[in-house]
PDB file of C-alpha atoms in Angstrom:
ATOM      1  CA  UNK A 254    -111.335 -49.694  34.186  1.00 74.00           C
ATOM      2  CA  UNK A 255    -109.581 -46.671  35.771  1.00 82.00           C
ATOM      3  CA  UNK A 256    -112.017 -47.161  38.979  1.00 93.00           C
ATOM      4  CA  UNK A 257    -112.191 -44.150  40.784  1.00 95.00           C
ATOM      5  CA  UNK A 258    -110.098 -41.260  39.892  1.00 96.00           C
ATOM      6  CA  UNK A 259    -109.175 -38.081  41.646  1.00 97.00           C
ATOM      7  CA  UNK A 260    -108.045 -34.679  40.976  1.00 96.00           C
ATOM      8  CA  UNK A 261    -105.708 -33.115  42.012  1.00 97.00           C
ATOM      9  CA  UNK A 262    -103.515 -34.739  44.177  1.00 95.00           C
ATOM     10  CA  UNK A 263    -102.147 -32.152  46.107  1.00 96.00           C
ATOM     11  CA  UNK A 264    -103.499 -28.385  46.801  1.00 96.00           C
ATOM     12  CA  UNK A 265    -102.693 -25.796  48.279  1.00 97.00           C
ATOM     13  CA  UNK A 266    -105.090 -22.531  48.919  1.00 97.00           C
ATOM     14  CA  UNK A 267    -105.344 -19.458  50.890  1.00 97.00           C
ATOM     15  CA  UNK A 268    -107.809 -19.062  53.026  1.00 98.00           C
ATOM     16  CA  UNK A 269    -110.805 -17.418  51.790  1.00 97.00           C
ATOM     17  CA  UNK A 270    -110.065 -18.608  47.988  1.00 97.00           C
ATOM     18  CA  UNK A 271    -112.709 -21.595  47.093  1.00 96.00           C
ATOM     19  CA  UNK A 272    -112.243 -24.668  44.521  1.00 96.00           C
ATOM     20  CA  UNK A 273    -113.241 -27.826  43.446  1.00 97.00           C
ATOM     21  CA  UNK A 274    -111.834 -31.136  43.957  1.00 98.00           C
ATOM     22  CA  UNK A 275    -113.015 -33.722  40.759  1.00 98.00           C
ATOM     23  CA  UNK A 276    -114.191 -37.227  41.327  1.00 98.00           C
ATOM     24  CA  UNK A 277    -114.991 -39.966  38.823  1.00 98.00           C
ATOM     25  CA  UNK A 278    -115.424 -43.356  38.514  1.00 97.00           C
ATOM     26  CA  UNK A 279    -116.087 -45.484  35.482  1.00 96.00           C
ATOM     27  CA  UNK A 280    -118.257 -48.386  37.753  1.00 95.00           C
ATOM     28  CA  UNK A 281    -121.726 -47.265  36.811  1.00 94.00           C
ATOM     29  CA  UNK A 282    -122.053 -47.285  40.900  1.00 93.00           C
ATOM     30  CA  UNK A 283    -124.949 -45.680  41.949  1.00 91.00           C
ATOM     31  CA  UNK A 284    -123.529 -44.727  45.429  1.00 91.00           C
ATOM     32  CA  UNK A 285    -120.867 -41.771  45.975  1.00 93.00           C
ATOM     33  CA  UNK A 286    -119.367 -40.553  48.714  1.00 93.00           C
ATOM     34  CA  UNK A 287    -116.843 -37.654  50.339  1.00 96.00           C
ATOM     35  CA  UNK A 288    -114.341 -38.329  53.282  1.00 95.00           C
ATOM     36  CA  UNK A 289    -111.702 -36.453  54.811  1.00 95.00           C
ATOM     37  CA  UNK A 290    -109.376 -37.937  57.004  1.00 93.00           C
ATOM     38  CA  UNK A 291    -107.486 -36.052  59.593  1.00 90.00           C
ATOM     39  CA  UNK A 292    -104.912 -37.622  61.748  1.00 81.00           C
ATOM     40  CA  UNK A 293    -105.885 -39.803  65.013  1.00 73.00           C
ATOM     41  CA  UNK A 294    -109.864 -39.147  63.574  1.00 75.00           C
ATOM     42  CA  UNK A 295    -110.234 -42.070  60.933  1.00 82.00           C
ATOM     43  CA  UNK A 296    -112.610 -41.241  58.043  1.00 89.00           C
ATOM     44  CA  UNK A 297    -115.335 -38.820  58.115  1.00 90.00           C
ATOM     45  CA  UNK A 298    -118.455 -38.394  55.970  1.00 90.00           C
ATOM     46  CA  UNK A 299    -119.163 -35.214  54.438  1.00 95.00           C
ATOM     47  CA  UNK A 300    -121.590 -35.919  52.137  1.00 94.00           C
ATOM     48  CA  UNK A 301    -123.547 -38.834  50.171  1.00 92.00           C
ATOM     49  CA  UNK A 302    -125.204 -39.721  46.982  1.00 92.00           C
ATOM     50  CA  UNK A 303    -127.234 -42.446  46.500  1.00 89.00           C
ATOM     51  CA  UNK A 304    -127.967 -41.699  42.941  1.00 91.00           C
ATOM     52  CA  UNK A 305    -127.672 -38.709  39.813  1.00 93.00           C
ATOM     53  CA  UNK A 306    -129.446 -35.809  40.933  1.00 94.00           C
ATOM     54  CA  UNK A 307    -129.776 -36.815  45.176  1.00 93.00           C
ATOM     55  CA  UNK A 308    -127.440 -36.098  47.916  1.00 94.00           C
ATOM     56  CA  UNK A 309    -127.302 -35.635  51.400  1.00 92.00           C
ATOM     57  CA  UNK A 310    -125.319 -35.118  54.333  1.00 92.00           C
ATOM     58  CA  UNK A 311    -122.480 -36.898  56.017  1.00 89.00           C
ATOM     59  CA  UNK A 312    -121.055 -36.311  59.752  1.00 87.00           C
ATOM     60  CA  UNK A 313    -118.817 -32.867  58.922  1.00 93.00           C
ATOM     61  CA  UNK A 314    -120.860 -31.150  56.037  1.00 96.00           C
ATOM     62  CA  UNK A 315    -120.262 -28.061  56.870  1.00 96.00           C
ATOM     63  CA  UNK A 316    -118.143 -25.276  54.068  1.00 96.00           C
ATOM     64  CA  UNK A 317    -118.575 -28.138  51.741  1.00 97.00           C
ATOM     65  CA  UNK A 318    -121.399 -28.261  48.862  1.00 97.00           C
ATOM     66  CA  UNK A 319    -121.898 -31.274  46.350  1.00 97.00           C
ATOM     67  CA  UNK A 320    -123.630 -31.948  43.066  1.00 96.00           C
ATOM     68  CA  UNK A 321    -124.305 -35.098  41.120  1.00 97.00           C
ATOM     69  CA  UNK A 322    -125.852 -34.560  37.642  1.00 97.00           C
ATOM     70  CA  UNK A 323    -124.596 -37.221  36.075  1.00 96.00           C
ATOM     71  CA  UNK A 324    -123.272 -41.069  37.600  1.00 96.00           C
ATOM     72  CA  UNK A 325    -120.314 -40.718  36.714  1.00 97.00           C
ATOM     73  CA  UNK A 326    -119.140 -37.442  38.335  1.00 97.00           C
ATOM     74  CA  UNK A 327    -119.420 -36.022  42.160  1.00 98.00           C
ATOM     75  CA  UNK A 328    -117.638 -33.196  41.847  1.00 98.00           C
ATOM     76  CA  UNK A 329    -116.936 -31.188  46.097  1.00 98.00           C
ATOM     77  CA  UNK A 330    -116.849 -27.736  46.357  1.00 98.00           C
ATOM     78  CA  UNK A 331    -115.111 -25.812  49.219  1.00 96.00           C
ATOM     79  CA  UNK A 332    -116.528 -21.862  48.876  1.00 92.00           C
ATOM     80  CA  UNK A 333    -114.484 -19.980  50.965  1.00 96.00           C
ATOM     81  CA  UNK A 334    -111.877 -22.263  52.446  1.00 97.00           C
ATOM     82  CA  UNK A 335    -110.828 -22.534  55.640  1.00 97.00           C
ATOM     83  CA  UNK A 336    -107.855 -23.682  57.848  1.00 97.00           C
ATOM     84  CA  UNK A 337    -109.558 -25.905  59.741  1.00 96.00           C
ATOM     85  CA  UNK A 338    -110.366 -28.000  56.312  1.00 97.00           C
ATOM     86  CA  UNK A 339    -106.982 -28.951  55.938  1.00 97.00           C
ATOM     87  CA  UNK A 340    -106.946 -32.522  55.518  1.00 97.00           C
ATOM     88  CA  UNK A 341    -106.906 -35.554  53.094  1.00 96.00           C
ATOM     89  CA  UNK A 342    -110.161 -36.080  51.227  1.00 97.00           C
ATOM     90  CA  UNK A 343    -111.093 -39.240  49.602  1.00 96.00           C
ATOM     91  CA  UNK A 344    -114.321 -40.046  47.368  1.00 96.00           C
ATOM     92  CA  UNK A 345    -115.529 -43.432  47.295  1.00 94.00           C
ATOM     93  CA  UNK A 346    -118.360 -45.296  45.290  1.00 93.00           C
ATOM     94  CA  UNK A 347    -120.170 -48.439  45.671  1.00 90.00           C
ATOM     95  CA  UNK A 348    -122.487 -50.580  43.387  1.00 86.00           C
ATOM     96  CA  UNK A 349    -125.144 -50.462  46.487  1.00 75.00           C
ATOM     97  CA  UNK A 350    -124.838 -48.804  50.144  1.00 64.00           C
ATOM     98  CA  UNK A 351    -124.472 -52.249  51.676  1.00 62.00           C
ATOM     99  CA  UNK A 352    -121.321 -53.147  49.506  1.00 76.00           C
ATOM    100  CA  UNK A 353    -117.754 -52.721  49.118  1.00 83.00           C
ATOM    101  CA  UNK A 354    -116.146 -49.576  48.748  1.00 88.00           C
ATOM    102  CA  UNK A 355    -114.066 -48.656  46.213  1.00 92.00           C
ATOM    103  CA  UNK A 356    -111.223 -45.271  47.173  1.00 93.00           C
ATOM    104  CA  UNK A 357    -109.824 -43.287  45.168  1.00 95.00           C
ATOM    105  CA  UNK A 358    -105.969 -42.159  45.889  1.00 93.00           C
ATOM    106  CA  UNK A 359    -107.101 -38.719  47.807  1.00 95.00           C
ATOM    107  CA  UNK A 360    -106.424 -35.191  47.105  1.00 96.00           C
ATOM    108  CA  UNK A 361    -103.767 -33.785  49.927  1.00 96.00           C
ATOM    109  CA  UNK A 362    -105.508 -30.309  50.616  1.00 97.00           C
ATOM    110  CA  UNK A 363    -103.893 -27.351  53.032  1.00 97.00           C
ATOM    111  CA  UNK A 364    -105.001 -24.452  54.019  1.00 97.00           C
ATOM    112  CA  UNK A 365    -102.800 -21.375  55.063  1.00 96.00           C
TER     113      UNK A 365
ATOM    114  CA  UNK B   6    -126.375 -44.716  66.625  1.00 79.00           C
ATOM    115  CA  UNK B   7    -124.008 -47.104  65.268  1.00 83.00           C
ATOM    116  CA  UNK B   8    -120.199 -47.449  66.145  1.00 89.00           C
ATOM    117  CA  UNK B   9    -116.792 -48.555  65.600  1.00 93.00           C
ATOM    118  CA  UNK B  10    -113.922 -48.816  68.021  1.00 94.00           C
ATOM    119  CA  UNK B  11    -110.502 -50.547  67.398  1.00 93.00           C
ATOM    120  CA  UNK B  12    -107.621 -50.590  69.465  1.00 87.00           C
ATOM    121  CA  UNK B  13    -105.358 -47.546  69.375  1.00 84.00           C
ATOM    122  CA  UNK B  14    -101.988 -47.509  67.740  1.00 85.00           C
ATOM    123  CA  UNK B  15     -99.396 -47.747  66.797  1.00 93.00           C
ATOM    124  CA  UNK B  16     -98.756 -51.335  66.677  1.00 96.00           C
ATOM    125  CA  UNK B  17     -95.111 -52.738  66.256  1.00 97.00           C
ATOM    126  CA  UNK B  18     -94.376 -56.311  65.930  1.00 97.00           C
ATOM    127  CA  UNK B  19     -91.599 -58.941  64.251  1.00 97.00           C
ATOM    128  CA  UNK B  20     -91.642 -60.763  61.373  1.00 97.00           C
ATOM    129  CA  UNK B  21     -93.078 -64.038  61.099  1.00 97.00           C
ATOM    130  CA  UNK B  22     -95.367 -62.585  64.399  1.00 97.00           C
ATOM    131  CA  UNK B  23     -99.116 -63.596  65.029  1.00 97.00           C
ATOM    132  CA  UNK B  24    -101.243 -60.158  64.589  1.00 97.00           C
ATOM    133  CA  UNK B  25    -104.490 -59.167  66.636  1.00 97.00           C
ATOM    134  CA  UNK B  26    -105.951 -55.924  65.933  1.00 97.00           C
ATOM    135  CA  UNK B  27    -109.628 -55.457  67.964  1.00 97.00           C
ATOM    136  CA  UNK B  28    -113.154 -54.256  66.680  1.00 97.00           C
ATOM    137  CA  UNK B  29    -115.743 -54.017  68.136  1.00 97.00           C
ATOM    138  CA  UNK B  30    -118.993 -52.568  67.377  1.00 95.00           C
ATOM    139  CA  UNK B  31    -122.800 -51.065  68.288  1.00 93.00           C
ATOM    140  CA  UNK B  32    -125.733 -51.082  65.571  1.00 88.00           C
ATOM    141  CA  UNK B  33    -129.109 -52.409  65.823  1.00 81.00           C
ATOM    142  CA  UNK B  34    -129.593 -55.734  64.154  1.00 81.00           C
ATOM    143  CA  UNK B  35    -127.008 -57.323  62.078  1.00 84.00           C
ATOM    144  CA  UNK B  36    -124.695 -54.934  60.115  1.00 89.00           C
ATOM    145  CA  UNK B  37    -122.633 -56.131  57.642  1.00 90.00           C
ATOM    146  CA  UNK B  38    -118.889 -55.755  58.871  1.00 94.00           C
ATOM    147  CA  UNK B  39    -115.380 -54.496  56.837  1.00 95.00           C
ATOM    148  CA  UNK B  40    -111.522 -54.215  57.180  1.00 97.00           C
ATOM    149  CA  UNK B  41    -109.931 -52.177  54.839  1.00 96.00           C
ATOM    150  CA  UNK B  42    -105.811 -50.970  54.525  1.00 97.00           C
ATOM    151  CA  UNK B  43    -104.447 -48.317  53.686  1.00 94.00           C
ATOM    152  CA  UNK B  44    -101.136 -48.398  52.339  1.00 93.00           C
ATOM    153  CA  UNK B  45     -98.940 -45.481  52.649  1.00 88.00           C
ATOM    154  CA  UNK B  46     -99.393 -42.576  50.330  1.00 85.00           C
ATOM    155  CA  UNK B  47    -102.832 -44.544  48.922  1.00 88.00           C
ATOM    156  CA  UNK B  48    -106.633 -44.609  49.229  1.00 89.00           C
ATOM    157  CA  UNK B  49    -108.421 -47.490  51.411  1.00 92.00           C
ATOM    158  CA  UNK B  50    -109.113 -50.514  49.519  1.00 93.00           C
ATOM    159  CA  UNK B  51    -111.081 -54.015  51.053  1.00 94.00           C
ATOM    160  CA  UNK B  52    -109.322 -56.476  52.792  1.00 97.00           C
ATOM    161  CA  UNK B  53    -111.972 -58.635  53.814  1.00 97.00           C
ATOM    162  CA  UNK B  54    -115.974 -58.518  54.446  1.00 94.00           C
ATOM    163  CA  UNK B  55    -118.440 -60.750  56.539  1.00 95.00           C
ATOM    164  CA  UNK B  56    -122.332 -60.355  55.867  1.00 90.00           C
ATOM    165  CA  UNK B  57    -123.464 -62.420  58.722  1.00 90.00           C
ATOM    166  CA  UNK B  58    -123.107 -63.809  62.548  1.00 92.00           C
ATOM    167  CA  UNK B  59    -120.514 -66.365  62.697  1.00 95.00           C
ATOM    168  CA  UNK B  60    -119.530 -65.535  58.677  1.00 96.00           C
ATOM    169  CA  UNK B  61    -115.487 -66.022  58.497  1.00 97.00           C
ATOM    170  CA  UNK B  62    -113.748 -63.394  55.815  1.00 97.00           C
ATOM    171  CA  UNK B  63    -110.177 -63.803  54.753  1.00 97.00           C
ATOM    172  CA  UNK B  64    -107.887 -62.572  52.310  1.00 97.00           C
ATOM    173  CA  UNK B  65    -104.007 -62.904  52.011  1.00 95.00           C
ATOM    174  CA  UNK B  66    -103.638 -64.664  55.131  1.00 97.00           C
ATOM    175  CA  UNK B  67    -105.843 -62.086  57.186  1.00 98.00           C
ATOM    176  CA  UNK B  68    -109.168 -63.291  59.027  1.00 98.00           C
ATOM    177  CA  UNK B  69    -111.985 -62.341  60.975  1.00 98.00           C
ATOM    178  CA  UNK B  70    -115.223 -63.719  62.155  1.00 98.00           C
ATOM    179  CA  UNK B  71    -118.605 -61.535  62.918  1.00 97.00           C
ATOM    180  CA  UNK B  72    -119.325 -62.295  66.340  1.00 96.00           C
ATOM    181  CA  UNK B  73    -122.325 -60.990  67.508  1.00 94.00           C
ATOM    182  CA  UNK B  74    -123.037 -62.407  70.775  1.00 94.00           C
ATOM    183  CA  UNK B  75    -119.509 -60.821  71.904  1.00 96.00           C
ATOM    184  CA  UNK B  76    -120.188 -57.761  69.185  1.00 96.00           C
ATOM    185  CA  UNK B  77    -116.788 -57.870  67.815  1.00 97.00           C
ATOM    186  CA  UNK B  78    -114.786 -58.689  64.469  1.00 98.00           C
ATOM    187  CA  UNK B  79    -111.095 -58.784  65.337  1.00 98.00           C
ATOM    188  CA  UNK B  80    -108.506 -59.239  62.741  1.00 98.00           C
ATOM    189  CA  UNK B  81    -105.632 -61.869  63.047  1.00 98.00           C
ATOM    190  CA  UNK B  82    -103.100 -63.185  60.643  1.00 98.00           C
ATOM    191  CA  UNK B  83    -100.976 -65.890  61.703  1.00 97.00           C
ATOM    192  CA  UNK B  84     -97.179 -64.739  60.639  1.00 96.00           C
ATOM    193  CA  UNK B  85     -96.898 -60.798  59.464  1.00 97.00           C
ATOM    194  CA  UNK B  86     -94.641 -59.618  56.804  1.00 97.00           C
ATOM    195  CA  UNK B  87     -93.354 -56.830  56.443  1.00 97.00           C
ATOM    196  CA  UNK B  88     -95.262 -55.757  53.247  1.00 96.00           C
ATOM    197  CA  UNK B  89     -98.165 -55.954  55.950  1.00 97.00           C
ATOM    198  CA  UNK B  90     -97.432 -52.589  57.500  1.00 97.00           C
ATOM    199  CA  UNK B  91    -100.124 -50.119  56.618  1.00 96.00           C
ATOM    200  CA  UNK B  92    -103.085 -48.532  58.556  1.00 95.00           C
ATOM    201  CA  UNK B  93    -106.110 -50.824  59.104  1.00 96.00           C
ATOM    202  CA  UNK B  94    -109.613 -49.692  59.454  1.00 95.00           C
ATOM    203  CA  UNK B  95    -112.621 -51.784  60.748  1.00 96.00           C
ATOM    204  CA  UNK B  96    -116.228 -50.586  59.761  1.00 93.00           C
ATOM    205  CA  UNK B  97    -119.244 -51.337  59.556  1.00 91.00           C
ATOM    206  CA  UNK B  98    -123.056 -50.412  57.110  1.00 86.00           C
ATOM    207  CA  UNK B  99    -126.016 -50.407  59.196  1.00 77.00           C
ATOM    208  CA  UNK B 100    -128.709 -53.000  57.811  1.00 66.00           C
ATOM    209  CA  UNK B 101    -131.723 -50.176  57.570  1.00 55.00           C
ATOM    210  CA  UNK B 102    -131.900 -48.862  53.986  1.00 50.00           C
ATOM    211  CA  UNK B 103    -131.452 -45.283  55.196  1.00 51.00           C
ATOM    212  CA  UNK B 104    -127.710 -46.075  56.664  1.00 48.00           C
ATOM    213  CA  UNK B 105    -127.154 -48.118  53.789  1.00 45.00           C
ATOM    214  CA  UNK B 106    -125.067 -45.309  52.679  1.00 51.00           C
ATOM    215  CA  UNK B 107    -123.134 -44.178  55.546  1.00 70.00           C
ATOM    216  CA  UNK B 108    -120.397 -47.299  56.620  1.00 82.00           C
ATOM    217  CA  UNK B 109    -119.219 -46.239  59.510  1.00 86.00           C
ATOM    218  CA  UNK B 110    -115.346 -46.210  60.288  1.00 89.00           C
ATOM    219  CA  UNK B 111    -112.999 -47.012  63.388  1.00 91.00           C
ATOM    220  CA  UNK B 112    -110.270 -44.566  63.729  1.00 90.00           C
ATOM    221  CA  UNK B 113    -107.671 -46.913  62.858  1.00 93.00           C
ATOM    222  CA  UNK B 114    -104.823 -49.133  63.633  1.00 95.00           C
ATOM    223  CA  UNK B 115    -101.083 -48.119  62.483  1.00 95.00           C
ATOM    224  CA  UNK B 116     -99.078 -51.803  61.853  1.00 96.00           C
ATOM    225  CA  UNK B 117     -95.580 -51.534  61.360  1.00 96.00           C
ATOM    226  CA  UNK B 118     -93.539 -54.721  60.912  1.00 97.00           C
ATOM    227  CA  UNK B 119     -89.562 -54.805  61.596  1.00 96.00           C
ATOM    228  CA  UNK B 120     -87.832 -57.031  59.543  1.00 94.00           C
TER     229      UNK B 120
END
């Protein structure tokens, strides 16, 4: 079991440019989520999956979009990035929303 | 809604030191309650998990007990090591099944322990 994989590790874009950072995990979890974490703030939401093909918002959605078409894959997209989205992001899964969370290692992102 | 606070860092101690790190919490009924660390450079994994009032969790030496009538799940461990220093984060999942999704976080505790 790999668990919950990210890529890439680090990034580093220009504002304006847009990308995508990869998630995966090899659970069968039916719960996904997207964090970032920005010094002195803890974790924040920025969106949630409870399930292929169903997502919804988190605390700090905004300049972020999501898909889920299959379980295994939940996949962010930044459009047109920005430096205030510097940060580290971290996906998570779970077998339920009431359970443990499992991390992956986070994806360093900054913005210039 | 619901909420997490924890006591701010950063928190220095000795070895061989007893460790206290404070949570405490609002939600409506009975969430279930977390502590996770983060080790440097790595995601947030589990440390230890408590369903229910007066449940104790523990793992590697670290407790905490879900206290509801003070609303609070501190985490102790009785002697620290220095492999111990990381970032600790207390949360919490609501008990309705539209929170189930969203565990809420404290903002976390920075432990470093001298040698």
């Amino acid at each position: 079991n790999a668990g919950v994989t990210q890529t890439p590790k680090f990034q580093v874009l220009k504002t304006g440019q847009s990308m995508t950072l990869q998630c995966a995990q090899d659970m069968n979890h039916e719960y996904m989520s997207w964090y970032r974490q920005d010094p002195g703030m803890g974790l924040r939401l920025i969106h949630y999956s409870v399930g292929a093909g169903i997502t919804d918002q988190g605390e700090v959605p905004n300049g972020y979009n999501v898909s889920r078409s299959t379980t295994e894959d939940f996949p962010l997209r930044l459009l047109s990035a920005a430096p205030s989205q510097t940060s580290v992001y971290f996906c998570a899964s779970s077998r339920q929303g009431a359970s443990e969370q499992y991390f992956g290692p986070g994806t360093r992102l900054t913005v210039t | 809604g619901n909420s997490v606070t924890q006591m701010e860092g950063p928190v220095t101690l000795s070895e061989e030191a007893f460790l206290t790190i404070n949570c405490t919490y609002t939600a409506t009924g009975y969430p279930s309650l977390f502590w996770y660390v983060q080790y440097p450079g790595e995601g947030l994994q589990l440390l230890l998990k408590a369903t229910k009032a007066d449940d104790k969790g523990s793992n590697k030496g670290f407790e905490a007990t879900y206290r509801k009538e003070t609303t609070s799940f501190h985490l102790e461990k009785g002697s620290v090591q220095v492999s111990d220093s990381a970032v600790y984060f207390c949360a919490l999942i609501g008990p309705s099944y539209s929170s189930a999704s969203k565990i809420i976080f404290g903002s976390g505790t920075r432990l470093s322990i001298r040698p």
